[in-house]
mmCIF file of C-alpha atoms in Angstrom:
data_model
loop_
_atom_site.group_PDB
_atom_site.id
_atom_site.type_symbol
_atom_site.label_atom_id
_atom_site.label_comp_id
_atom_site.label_asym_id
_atom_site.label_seq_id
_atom_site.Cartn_x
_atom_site.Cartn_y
_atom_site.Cartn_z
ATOM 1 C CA UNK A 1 73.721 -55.536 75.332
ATOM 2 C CA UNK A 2 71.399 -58.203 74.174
ATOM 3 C CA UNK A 3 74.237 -60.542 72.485
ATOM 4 C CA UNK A 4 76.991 -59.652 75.153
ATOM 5 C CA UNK A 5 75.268 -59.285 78.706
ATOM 6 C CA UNK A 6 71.849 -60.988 77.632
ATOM 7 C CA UNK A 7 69.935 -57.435 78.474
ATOM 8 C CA UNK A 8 67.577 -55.541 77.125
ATOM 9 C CA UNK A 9 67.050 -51.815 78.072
ATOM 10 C CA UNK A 10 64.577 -49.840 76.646
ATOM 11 C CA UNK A 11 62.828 -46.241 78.079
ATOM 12 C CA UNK A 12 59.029 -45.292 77.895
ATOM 13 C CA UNK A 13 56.543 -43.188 79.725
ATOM 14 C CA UNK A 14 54.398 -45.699 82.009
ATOM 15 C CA UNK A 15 51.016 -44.286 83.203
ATOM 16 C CA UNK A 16 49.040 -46.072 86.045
ATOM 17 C CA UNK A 17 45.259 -45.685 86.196
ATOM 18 C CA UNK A 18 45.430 -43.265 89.342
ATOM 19 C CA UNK A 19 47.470 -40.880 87.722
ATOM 20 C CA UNK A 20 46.381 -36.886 86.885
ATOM 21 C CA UNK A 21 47.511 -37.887 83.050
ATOM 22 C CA UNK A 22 44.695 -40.264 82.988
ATOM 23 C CA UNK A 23 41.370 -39.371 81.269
ATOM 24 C CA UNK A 24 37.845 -39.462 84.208
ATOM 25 C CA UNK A 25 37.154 -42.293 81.857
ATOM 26 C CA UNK A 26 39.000 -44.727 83.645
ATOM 27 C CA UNK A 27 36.899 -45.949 86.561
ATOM 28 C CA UNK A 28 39.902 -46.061 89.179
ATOM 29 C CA UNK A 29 40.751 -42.014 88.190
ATOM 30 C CA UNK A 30 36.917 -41.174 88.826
ATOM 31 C CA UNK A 31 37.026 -42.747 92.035
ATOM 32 C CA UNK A 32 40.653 -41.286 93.151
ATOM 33 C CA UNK A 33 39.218 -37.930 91.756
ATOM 34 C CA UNK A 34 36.252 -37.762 93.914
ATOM 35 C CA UNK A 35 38.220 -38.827 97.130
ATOM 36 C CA UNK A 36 40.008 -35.966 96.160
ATOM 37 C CA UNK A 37 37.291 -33.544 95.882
ATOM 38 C CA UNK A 38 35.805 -34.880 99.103
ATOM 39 C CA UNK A 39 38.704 -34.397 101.081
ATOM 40 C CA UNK A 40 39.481 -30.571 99.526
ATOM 41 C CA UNK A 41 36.039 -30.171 100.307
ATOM 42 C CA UNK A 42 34.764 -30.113 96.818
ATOM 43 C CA UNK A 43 32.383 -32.237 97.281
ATOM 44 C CA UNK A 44 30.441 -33.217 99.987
ATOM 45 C CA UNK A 45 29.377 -36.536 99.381
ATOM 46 C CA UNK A 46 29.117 -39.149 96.632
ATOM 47 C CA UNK A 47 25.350 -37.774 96.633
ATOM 48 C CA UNK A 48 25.016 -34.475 95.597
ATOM 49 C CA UNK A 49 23.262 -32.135 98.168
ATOM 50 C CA UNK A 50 20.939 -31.348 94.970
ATOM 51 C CA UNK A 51 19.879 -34.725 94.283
ATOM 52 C CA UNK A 52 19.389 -35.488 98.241
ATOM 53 C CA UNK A 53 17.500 -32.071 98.327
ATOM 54 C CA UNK A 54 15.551 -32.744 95.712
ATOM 55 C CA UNK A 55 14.329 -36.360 97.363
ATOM 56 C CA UNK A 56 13.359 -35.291 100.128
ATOM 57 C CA UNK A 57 10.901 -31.978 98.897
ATOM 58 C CA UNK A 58 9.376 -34.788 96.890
ATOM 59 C CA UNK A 59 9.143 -37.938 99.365
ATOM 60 C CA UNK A 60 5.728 -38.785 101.014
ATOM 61 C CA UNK A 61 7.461 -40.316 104.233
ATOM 62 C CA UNK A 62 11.212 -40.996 105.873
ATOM 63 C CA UNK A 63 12.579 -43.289 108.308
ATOM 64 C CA UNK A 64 16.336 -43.096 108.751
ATOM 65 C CA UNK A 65 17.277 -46.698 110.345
ATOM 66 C CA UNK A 66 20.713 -47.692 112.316
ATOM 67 C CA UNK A 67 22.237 -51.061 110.061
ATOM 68 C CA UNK A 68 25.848 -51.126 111.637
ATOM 69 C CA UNK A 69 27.023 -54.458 111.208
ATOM 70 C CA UNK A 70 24.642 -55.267 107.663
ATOM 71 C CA UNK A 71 26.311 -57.704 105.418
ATOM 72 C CA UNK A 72 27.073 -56.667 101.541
ATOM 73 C CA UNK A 73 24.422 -58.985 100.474
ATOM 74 C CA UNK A 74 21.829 -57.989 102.836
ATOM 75 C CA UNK A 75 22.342 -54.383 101.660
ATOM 76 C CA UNK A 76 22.024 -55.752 98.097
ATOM 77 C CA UNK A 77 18.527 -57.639 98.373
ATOM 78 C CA UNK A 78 17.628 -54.065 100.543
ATOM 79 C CA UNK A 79 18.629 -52.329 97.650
ATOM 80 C CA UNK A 80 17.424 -53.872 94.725
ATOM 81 C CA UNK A 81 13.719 -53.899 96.549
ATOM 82 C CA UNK A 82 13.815 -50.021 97.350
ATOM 83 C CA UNK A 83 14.448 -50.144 93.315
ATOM 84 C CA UNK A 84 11.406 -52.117 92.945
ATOM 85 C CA UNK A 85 9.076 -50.552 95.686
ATOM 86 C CA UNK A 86 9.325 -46.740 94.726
ATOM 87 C CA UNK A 87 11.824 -46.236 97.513
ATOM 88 C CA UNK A 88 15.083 -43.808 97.379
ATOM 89 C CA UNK A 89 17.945 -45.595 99.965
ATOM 90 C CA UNK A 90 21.162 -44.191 100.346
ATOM 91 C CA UNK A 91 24.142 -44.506 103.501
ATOM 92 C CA UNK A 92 25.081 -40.796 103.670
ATOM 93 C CA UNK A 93 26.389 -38.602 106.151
ATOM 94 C CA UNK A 94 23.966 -36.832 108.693
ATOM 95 C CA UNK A 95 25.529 -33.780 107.805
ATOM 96 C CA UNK A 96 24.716 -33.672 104.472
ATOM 97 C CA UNK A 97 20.942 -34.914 105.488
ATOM 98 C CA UNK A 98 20.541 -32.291 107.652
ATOM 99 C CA UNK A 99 20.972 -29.624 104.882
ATOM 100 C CA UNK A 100 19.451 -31.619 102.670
ATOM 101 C CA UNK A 101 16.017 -31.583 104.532
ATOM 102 C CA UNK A 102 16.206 -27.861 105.464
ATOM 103 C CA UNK A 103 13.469 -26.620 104.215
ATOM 104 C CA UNK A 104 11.290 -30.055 103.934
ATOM 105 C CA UNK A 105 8.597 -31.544 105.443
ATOM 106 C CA UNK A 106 11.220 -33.499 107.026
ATOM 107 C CA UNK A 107 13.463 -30.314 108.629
ATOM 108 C CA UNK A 108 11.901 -31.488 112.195
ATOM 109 C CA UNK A 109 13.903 -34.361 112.391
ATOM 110 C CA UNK A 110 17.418 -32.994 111.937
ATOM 111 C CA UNK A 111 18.140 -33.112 115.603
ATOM 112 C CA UNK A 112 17.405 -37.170 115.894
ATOM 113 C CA UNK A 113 20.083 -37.677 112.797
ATOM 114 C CA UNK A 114 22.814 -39.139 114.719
ATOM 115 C CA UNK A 115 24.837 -42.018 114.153
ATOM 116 C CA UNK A 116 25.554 -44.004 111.083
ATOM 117 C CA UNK A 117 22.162 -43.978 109.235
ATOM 118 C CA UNK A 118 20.589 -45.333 106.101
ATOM 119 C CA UNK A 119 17.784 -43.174 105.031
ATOM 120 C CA UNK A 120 15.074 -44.567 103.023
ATOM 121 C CA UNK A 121 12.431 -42.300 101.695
ATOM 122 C CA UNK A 122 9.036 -43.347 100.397
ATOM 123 C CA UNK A 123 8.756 -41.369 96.704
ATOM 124 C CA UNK A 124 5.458 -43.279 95.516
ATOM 125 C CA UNK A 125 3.856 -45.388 98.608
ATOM 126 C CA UNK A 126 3.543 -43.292 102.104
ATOM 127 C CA UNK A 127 4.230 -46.522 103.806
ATOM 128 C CA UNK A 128 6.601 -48.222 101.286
ATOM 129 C CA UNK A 129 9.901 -46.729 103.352
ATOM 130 C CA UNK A 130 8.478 -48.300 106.418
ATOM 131 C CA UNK A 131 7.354 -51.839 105.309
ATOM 132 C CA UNK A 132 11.302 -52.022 103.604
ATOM 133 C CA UNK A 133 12.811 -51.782 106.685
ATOM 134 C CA UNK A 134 10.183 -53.887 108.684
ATOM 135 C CA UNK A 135 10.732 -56.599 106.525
ATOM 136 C CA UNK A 136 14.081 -56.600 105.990
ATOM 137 C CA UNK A 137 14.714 -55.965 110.226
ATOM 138 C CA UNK A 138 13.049 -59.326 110.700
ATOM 139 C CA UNK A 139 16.250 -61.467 109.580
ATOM 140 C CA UNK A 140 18.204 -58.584 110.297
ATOM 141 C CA UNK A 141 18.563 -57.455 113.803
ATOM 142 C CA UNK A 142 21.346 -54.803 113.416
ATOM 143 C CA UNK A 143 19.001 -52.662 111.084
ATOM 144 C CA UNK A 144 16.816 -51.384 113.479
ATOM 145 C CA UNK A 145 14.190 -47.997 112.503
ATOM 146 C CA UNK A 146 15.782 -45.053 114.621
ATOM 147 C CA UNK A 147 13.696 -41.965 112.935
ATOM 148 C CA UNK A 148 10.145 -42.022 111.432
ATOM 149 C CA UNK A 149 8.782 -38.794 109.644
ATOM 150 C CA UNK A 150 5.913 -38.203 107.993
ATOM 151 C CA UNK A 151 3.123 -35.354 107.612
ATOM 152 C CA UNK A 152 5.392 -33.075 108.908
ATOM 153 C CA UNK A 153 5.829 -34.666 112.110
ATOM 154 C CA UNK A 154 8.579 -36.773 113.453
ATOM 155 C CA UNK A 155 7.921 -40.383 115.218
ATOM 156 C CA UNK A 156 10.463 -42.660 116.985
ATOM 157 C CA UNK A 157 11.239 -45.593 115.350
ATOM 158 C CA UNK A 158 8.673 -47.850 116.808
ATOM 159 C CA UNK A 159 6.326 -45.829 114.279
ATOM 160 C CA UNK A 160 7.757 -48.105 111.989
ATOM 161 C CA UNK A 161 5.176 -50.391 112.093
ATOM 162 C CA UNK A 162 2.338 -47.696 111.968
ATOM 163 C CA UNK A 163 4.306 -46.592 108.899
ATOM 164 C CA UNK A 164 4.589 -49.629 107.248
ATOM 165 C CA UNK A 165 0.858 -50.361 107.992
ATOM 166 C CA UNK A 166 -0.487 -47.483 105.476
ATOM 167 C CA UNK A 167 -1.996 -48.634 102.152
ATOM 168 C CA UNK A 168 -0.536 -48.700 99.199
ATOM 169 C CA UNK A 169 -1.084 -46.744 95.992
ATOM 170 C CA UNK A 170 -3.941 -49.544 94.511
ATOM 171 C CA UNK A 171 -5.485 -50.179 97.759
ATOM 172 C CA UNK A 172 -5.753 -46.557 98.570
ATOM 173 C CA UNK A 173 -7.315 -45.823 95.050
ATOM 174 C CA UNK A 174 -9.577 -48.922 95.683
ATOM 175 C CA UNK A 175 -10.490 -46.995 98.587
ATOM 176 C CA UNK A 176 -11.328 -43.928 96.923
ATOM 177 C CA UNK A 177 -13.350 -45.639 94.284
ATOM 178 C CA UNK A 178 -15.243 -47.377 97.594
ATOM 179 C CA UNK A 179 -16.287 -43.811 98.570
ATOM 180 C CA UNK A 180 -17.073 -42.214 95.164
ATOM 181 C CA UNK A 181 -19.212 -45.433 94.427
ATOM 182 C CA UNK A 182 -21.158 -44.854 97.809
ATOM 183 C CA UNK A 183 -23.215 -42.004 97.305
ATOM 184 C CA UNK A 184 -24.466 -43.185 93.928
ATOM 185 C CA UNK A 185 -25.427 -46.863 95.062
ATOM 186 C CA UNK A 186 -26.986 -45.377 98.520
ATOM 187 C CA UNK A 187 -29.388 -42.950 95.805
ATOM 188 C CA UNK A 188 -30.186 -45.626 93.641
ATOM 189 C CA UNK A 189 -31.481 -47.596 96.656
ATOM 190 C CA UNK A 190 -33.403 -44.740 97.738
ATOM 191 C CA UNK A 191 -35.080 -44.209 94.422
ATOM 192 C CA UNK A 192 -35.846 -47.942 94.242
ATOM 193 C CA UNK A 193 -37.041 -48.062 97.753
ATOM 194 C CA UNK A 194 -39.699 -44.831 96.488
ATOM 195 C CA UNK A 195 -40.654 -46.490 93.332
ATOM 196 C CA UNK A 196 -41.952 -49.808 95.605
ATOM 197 C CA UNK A 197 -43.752 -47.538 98.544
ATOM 198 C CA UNK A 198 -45.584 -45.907 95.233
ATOM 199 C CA UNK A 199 -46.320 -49.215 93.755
ATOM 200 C CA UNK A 200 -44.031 -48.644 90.539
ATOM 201 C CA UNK A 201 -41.999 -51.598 91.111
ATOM 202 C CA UNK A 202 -38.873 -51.520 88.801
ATOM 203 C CA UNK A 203 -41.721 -49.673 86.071
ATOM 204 C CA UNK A 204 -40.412 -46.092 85.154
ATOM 205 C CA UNK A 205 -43.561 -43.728 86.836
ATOM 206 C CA UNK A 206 -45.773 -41.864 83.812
ATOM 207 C CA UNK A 207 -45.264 -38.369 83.739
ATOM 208 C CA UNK A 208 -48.508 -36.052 85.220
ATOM 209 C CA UNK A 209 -50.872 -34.509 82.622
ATOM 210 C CA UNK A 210 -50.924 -30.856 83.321
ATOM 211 C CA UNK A 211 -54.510 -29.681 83.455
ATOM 212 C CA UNK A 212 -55.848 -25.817 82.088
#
């Protein structure tokens, strides 16, 4: 046909990138495959329940925060300091949430998951979830703290700022060390304080001679 009609026909199998022939090691067949499984109820979420579950028995503190209307690179910068800060963020749905903190110190606050939320929870710093979301609110008005929990106990989201006003990890240990140091200094004083009344000035005092 080539010489006569100036054609060329030839036959073939074409595969696109969606289809079931495809190997899950094409990126655009993972991605159709877990739509799939999401919608045939497979799969809950692009979280696992397990992995959520498993956040959230460890995490020292939540707040779940409204950010409708976040850009993609506002959401990126949030991200990639959560990374940095010790904090687990993640957009999922309330329902999975909810099961996911059955059970948790955080199981108190399943009725106050409404709405599109991003949940943030602290896995290092108590108050790391909280100052995230405080600073990132200030040039951000649509993300806005809607549920804090911590303890136990659930807070509104104006706790945010109690939240985010805990110490860190080093200044709590400096803290601690504070504390421990205390007692010691406060005998050392004392003894000193003793020696001086006695007359032994920084001199160690001579033992007593025992008499028969």
């Amino acid at each position: 046909y080539r010489e006569s009609y100036d054609l060329h026909a030839s036959s073939g199998i074409l595969f696109n990138h969606e289809g079931p022939r495809r190997g899950l090691e094409f990126v655009t067949r993972k991605i159709t495959n877990t739509a799939a499984r999401i919608k045939l109820g497979l799969q809950h979420e692009l979280v696992p329940h397990a992995e959520l579950a498993d956040v959230a028995s460890k995490a020292h503190s939540l707040v779940a925060a409204e950010y409708a209307g976040t850009t993609v690179s506002q959401m990126t910068a949030m991200r990639k300091k959560a990374r940095e800060t010790g904090v687990f963020l993640k957009v999922v749905k309330n329902t999975l949430a909810t099961r996911a903190v059955a059970g948790t110190d955080y199981e108190g606050s399943k009725d106050a998951l409404v709405g599109p939320l991003l949940y943030a929870f602290s896995m290092e710093d108590p108050g790391a979830a909280g100052r995230l979301i405080k600073e990132f609110a200030k040039g951000n008005d649509k993300l806005q703290a809607k549920v804090v929990s911590i303890g136990g106990k659930t807070y509104p989201g104006s706790h945010v700022d109690v939240l985010a006003a805990l110490p860190t990890r080093e200044q709590a240990l400096a803290m601690l060390a504070r504390v421990l140091a205390e007692p010691a200094t406060m005998f050392a004083r004392a003894v000193r304080a003793v020696a001086d009344q006695q007359g032994g000035g920084e001199a160690a005092a001579e033992p007593v001679a025992e008499t028969a």
